[in-house]
Short mmCIF file of C-alpha atoms in Angstrom, two decimals:
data_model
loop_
_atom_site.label_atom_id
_atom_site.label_comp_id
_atom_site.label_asym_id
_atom_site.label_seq_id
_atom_site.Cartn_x
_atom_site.Cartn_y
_atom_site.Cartn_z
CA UNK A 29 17.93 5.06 -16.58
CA UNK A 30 15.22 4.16 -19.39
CA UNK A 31 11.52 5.71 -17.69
CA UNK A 32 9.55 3.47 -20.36
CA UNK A 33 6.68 6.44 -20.39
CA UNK A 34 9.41 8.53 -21.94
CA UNK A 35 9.35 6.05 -24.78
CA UNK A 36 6.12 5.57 -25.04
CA UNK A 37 4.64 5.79 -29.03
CA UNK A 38 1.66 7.53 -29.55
CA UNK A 39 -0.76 4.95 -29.85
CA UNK A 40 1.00 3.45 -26.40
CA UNK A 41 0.44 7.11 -24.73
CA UNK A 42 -3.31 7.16 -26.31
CA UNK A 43 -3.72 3.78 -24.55
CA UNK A 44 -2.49 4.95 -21.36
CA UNK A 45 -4.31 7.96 -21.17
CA UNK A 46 -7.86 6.82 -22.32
CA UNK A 47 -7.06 4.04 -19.04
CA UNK A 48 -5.94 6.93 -16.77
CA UNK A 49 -9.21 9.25 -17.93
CA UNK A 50 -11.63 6.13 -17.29
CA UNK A 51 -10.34 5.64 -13.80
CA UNK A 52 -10.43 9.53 -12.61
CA UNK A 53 -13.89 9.67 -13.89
CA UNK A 54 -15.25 6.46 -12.63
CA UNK A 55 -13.45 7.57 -9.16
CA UNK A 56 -14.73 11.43 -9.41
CA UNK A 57 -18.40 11.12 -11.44
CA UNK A 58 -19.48 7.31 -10.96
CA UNK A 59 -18.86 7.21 -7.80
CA UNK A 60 -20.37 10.28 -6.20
CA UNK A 61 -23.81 9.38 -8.45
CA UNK A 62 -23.73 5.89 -6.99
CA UNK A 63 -23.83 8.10 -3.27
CA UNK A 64 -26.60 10.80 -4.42
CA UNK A 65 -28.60 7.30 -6.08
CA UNK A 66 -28.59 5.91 -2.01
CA UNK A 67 -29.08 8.41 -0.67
CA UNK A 68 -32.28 9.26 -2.77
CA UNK A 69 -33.27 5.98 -2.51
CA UNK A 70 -32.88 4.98 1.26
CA UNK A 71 -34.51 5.85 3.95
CA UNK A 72 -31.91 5.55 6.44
CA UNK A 73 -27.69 4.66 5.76
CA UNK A 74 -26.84 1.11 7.36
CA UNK A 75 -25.45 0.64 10.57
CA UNK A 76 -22.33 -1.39 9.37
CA UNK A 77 -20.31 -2.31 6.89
CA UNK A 78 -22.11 -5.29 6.08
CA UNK A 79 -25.78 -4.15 5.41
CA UNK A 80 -24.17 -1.61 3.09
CA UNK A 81 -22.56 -4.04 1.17
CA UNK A 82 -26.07 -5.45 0.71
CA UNK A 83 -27.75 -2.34 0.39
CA UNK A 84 -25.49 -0.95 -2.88
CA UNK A 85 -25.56 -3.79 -4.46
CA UNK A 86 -29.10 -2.99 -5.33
CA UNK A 87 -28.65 0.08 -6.76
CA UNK A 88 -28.87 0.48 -10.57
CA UNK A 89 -25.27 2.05 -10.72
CA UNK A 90 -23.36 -0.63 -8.95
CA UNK A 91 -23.03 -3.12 -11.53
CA UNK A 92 -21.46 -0.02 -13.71
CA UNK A 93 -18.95 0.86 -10.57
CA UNK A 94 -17.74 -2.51 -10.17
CA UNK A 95 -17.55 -3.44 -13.76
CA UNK A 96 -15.15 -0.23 -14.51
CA UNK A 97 -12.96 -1.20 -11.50
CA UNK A 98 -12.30 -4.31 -12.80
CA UNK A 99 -12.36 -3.48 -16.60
CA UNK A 100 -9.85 -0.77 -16.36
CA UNK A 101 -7.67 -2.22 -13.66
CA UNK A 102 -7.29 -5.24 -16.20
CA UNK A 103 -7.05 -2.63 -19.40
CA UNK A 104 -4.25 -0.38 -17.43
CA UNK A 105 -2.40 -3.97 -16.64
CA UNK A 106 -2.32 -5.46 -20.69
CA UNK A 107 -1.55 -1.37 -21.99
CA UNK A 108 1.32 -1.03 -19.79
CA UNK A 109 2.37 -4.67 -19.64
CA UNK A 110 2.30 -4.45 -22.91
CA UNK A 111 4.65 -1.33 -23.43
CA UNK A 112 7.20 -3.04 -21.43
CA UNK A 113 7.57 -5.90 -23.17
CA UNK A 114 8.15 -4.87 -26.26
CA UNK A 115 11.40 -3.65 -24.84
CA UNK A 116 12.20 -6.28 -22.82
CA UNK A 117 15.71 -6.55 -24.76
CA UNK A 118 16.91 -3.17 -23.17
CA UNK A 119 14.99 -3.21 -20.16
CA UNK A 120 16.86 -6.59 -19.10
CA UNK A 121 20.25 -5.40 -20.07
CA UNK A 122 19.71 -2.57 -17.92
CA UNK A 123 18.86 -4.77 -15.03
CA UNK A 124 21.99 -6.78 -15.97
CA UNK A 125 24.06 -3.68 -16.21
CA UNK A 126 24.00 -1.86 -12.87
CA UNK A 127 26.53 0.78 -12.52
CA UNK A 128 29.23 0.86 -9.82
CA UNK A 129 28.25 3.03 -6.87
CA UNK A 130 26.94 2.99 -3.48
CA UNK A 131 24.57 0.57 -1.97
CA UNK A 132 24.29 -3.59 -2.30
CA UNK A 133 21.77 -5.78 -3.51
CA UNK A 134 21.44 -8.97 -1.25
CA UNK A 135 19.36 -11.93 -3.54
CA UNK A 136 18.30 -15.57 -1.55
CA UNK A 137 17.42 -18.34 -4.13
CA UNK A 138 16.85 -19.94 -1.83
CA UNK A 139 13.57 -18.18 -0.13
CA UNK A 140 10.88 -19.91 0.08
CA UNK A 141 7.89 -18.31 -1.63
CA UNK A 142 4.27 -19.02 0.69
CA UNK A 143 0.95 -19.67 -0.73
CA UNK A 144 -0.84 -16.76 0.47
CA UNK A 145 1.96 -14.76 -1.40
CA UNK A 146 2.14 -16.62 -4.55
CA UNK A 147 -1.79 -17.81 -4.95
CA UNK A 148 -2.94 -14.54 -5.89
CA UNK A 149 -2.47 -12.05 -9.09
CA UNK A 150 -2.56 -8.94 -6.80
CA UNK A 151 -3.68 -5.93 -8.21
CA UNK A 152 -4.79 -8.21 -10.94
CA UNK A 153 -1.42 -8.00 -11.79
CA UNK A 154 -0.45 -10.98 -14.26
CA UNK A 155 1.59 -12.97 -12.88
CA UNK A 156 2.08 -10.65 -10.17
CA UNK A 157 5.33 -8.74 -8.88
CA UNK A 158 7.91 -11.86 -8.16
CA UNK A 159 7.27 -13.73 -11.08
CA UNK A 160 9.38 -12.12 -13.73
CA UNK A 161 12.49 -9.58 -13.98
CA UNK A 162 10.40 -7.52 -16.18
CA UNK A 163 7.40 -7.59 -13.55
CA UNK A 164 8.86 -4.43 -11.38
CA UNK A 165 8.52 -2.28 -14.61
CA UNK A 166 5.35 -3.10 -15.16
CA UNK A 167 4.46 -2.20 -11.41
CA UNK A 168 6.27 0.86 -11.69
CA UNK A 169 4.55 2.30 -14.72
CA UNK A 170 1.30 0.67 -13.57
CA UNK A 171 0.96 2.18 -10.21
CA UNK A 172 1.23 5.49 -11.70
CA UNK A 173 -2.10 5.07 -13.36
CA UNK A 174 -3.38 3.52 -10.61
CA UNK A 175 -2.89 6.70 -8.19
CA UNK A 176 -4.05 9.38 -10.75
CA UNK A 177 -0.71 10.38 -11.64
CA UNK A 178 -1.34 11.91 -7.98
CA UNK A 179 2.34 10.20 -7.05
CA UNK A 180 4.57 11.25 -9.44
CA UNK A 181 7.73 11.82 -7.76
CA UNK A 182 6.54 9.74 -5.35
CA UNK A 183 4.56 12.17 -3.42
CA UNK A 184 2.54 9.94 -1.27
CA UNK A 185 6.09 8.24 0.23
CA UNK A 186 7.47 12.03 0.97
CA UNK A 187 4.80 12.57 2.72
CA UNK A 188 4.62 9.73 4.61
CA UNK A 189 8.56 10.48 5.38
CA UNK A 190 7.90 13.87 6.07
CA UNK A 191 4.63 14.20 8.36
CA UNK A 192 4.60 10.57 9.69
CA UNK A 193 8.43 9.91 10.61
CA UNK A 194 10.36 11.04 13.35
CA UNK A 195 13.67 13.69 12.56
CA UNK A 196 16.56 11.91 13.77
CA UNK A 197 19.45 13.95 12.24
CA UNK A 198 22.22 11.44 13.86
CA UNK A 199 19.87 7.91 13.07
CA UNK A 200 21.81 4.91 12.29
CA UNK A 201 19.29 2.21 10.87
CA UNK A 202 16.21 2.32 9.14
CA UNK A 203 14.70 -0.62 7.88
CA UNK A 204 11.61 -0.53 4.96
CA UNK A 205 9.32 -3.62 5.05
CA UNK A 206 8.49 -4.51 1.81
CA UNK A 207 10.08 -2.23 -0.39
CA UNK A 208 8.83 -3.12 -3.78
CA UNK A 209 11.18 -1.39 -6.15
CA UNK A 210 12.27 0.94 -3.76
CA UNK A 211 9.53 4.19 -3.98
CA UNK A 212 8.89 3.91 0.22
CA UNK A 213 13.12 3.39 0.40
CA UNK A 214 14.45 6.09 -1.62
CA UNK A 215 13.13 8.90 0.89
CA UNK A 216 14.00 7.31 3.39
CA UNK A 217 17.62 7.51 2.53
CA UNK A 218 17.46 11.24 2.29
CA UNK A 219 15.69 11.62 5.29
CA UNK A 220 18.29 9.43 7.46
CA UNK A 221 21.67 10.59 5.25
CA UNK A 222 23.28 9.03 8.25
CA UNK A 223 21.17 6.05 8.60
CA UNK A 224 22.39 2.51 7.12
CA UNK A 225 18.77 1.77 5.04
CA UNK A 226 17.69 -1.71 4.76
CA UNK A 227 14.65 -2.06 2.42
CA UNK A 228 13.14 -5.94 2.83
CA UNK A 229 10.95 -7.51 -0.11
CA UNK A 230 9.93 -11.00 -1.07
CA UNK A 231 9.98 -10.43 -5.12
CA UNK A 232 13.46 -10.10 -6.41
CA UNK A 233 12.68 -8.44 -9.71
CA UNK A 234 11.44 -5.15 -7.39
CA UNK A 235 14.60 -5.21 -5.66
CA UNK A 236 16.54 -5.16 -8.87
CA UNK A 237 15.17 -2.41 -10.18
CA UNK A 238 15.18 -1.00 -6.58
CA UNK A 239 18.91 -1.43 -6.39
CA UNK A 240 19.05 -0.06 -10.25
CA UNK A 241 17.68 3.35 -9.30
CA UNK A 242 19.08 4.01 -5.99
CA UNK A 243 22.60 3.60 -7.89
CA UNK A 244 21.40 5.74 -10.57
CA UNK A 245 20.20 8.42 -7.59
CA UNK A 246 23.78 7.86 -5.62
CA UNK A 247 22.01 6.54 -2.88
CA UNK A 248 23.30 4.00 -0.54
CA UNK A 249 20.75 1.73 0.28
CA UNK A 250 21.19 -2.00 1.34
CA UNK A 251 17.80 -4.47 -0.84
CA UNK A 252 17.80 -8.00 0.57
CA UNK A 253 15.17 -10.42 0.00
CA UNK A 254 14.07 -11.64 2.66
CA UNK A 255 10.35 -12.23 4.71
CA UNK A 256 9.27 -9.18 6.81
CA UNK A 257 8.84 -11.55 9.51
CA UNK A 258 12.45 -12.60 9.70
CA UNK A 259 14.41 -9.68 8.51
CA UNK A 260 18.39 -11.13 9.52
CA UNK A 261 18.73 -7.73 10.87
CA UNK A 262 20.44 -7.65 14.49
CA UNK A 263 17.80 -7.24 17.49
CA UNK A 264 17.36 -3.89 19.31
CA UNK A 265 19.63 -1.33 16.33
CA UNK A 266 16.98 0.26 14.18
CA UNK A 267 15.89 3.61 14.65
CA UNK A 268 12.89 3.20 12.57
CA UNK A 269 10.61 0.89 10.72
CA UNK A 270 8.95 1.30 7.84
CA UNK A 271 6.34 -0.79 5.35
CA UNK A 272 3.84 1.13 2.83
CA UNK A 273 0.47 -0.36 1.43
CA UNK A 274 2.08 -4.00 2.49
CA UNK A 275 0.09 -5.14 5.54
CA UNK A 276 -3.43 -5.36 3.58
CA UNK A 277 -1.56 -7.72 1.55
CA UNK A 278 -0.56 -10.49 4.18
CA UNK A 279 -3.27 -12.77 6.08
CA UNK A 280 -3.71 -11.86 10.15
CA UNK A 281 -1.17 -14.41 11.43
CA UNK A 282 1.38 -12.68 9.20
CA UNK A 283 0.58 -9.54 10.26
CA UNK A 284 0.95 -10.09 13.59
CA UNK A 285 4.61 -11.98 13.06
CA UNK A 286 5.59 -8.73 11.16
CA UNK A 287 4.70 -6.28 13.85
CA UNK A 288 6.31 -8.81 16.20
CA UNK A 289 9.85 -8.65 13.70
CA UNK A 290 9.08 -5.12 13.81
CA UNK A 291 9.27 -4.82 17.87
CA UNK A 292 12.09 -7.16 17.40
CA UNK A 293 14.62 -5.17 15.64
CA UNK A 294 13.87 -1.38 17.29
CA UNK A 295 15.61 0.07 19.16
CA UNK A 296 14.30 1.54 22.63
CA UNK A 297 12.52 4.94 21.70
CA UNK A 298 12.01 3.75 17.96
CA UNK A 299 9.38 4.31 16.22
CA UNK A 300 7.31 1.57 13.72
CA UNK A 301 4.82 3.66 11.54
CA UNK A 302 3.26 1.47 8.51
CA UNK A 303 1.45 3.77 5.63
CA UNK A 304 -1.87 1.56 5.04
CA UNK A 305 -5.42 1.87 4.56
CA UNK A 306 -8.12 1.69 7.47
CA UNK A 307 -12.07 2.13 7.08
CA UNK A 308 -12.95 5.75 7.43
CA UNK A 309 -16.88 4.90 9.45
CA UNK A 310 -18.55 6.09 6.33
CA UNK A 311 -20.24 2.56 5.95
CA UNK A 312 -20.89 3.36 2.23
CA UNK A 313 -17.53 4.31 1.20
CA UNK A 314 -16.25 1.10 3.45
CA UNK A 315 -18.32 -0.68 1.64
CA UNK A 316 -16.91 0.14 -1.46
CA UNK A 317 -13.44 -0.57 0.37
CA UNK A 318 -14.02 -4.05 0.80
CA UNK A 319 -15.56 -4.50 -2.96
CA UNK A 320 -12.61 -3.13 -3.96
CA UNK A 321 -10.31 -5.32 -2.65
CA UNK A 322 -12.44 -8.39 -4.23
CA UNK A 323 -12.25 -6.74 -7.81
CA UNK A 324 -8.75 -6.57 -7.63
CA UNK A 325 -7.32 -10.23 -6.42
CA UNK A 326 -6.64 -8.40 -2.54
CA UNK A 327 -7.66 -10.80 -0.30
CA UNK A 328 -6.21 -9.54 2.97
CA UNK A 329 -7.98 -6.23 3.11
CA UNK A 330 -10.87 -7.94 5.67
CA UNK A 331 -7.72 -9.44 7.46
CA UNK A 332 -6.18 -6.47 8.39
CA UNK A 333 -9.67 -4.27 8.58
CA UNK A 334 -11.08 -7.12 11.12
CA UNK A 335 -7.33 -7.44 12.97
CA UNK A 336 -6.65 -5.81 16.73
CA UNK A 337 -3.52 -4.28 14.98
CA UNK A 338 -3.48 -2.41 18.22
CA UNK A 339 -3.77 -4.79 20.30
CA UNK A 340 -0.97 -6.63 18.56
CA UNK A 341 1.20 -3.55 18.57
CA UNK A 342 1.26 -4.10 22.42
CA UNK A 343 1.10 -7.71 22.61
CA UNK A 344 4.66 -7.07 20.99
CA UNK A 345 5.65 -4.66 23.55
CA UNK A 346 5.03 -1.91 21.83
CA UNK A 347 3.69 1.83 23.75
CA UNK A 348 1.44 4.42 22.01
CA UNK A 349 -0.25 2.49 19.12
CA UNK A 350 -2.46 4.19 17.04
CA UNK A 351 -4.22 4.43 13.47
CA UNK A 352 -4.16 8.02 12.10
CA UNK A 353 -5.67 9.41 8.77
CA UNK A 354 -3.66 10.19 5.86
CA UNK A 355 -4.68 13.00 3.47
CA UNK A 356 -2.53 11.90 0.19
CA UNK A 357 -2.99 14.99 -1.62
CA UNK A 358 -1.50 17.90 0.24
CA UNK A 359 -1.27 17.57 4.08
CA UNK A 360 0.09 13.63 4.66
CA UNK A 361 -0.96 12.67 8.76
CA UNK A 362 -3.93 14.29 9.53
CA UNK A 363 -5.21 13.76 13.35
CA UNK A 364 -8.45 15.42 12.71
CA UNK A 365 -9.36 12.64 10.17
CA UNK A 366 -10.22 12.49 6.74
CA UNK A 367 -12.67 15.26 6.07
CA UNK A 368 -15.35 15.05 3.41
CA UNK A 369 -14.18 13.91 -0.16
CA UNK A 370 -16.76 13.45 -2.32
CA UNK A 371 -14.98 11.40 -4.93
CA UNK A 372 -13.88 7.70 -4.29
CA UNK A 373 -10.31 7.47 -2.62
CA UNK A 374 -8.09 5.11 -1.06
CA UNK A 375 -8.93 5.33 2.79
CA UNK A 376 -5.29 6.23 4.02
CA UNK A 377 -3.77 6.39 7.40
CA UNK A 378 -0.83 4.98 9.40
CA UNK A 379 -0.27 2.56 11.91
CA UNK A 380 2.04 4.02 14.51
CA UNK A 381 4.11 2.82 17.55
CA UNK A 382 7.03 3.34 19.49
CA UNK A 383 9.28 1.04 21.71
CA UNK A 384 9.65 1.94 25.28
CA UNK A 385 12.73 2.20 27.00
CA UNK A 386 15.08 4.91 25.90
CA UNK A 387 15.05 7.50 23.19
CA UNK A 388 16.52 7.05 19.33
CA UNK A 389 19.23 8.50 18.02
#
């Protein structure tokens, strides 16, 4: 397997690493100075969400915080975009060239791409993930960045797998809602040995490379494209489902038709548990959340922050729905909530449910 960082020249690896050192200190030094400037300035925090929005906005570090979202978001998208296509040549003979091993790959032409998926750059993203086969590597090297080099290894998805998931030494299906290029999937697999896994994305150039590295890994793990919301797998036979940082990116009406797929295809005693982001109550940091989403083409994040996820959890027949914090860094599902972090930080935490009725393998 080519890792493109591997191959990066030095004035590629001076690139990425001026983009990576701008977004640690505009998270860790920008930020908390935006804080100590409120808090020096104000008389008393806001009551929601909304008057903080207001309120920051007239502090003199804002415009600096924003700007730097944006400017390196859009910097760490041309560097690395860029360092992949220069070796597009390779890269798509790779993609051509898949080894013979375990697992399938399971491509629809035919699937209809929807306007809220296609409208938007995400991430700022050009082009976004399903537009080109070279588009997963540039997600893939990108998202490193993006998390701080925090998920190397993909720490944040063995966590999830680890703290947030059921053990189920005998399980026989797991199914991962949109799987990207297959970081949430791969653990999964070596959680559940015995589980047939089924990871479920729109974009066929992430389940490409998906399928690439799980054959590189020896793992065998079933990609089809296909909506969340109609999966094709059989009703009632999966031990578990999965999605990670994909419900902020679908409007309300899709969320609720993929928790309802969701409830669908569990078993009785299975468990759903989606890796997301949910406001924390710190109205400033929320804030910050939802100006976030706006600087970087993510127009769902109100959607799912405004949505009765719980409430459609149980419309869907669903028992014991909850949100529960996420601590990325060390301890993964944290009941006793997110604890003071000065810097800025992705508000994590998982949506969890089972479905009554029995127990799971």
């Amino acid at each position: 397997m080519i890792d493109i960082e591997d191959r990066l020249t030095l004035d590629e690896r001076s690139a990425v690493d001026f983009v990576l050192g701008l977004r640690k200190r505009w998270s860790d030094t920008v930020y908390p100075a935006m804080v100590a400037e409120f808090d020096s300035k104000s008389k008393k925090r806001p009551e929601t969400v909304a008057e903080a929005e207001n309120a920051i906005k007239d502090l003199s570090l804002y415009p600096w915080f924003s700007h730097l979202e944006r400017a390196q978001q859009k910097m760490l998208w041309k560097t690395v975009g860029d360092a992949v296509v220069t070796r597009r040549e390779e890269l798509v003979e790779q993609l051509d060239s898949v080894p013979p091993g375990p697992g399938r790959l399971e491509l629809n032409p035919d699937l209809t791409l929807e306007d809220w998926y296609t409208d938007y750059d995400i991430h700022i993203q050009p082009g976004s993930f399903f537009s080109d086969d070279l588009s997963s590597y540039v997600y893939e090297l990108g998202a490193r960045i993006v998390m701080l080099r925090d998920n190397d290894g993909y720490k944040f998805h063995n966590l999830f797998t680890a703290t947030a998931l059921p053990d189920l030494p005998n399980a026989t299906r797991v199914v991962d809602m949109g799987c990207g290029f297959g970081k949430s999937t791969r653990p999964l697999k070596r959680k559940y040995p015995t589980a047939e896994v089924i990871g479920v994305d729109l974009a066929a150039p992430g389940l490409r490379l998906a399928h690439l590295e799980a054959r590189a890994e020896g793992l065998d793990i079933t990609y089809r494209q296909a909506d969340a919301r109609h999966t094709g797998v059989e009703s009632g036979t999966c031990d578990v489902v999965t999605g990670t940082m994909v419900l902020h990116e679908m409007p309300e009406q899709v969320i609720r038709e993929t928790i309802q797929e969701a409830a669908r295809i569990l078993k009785p005693g299975g468990t759903m548990a989606f890796l997301e982001f949910m406001p924390t109550g710190d109205v400033i940091r929320d804030a910050t959340i939802y100006g976030h989403a706006e600087r970087n083409n993510e127009p769902f994040f109100r959607d799912l922050f405004g949505a009765d996820t719980v409430g459609m959890c149980r419309d869907a027949g669903l028992a014991d729905a909850r949100w529960t914090p996420f601590d990325e860094r060390v301890e993964g599902l944290r009941p006793q909530g997110w604890g003071h972090r000065p810097e800025w930080h992705f508000p994590w935490a998982v949506l969890s449910a089972t479905k009554p009725g029995g127990e799971a393998a």
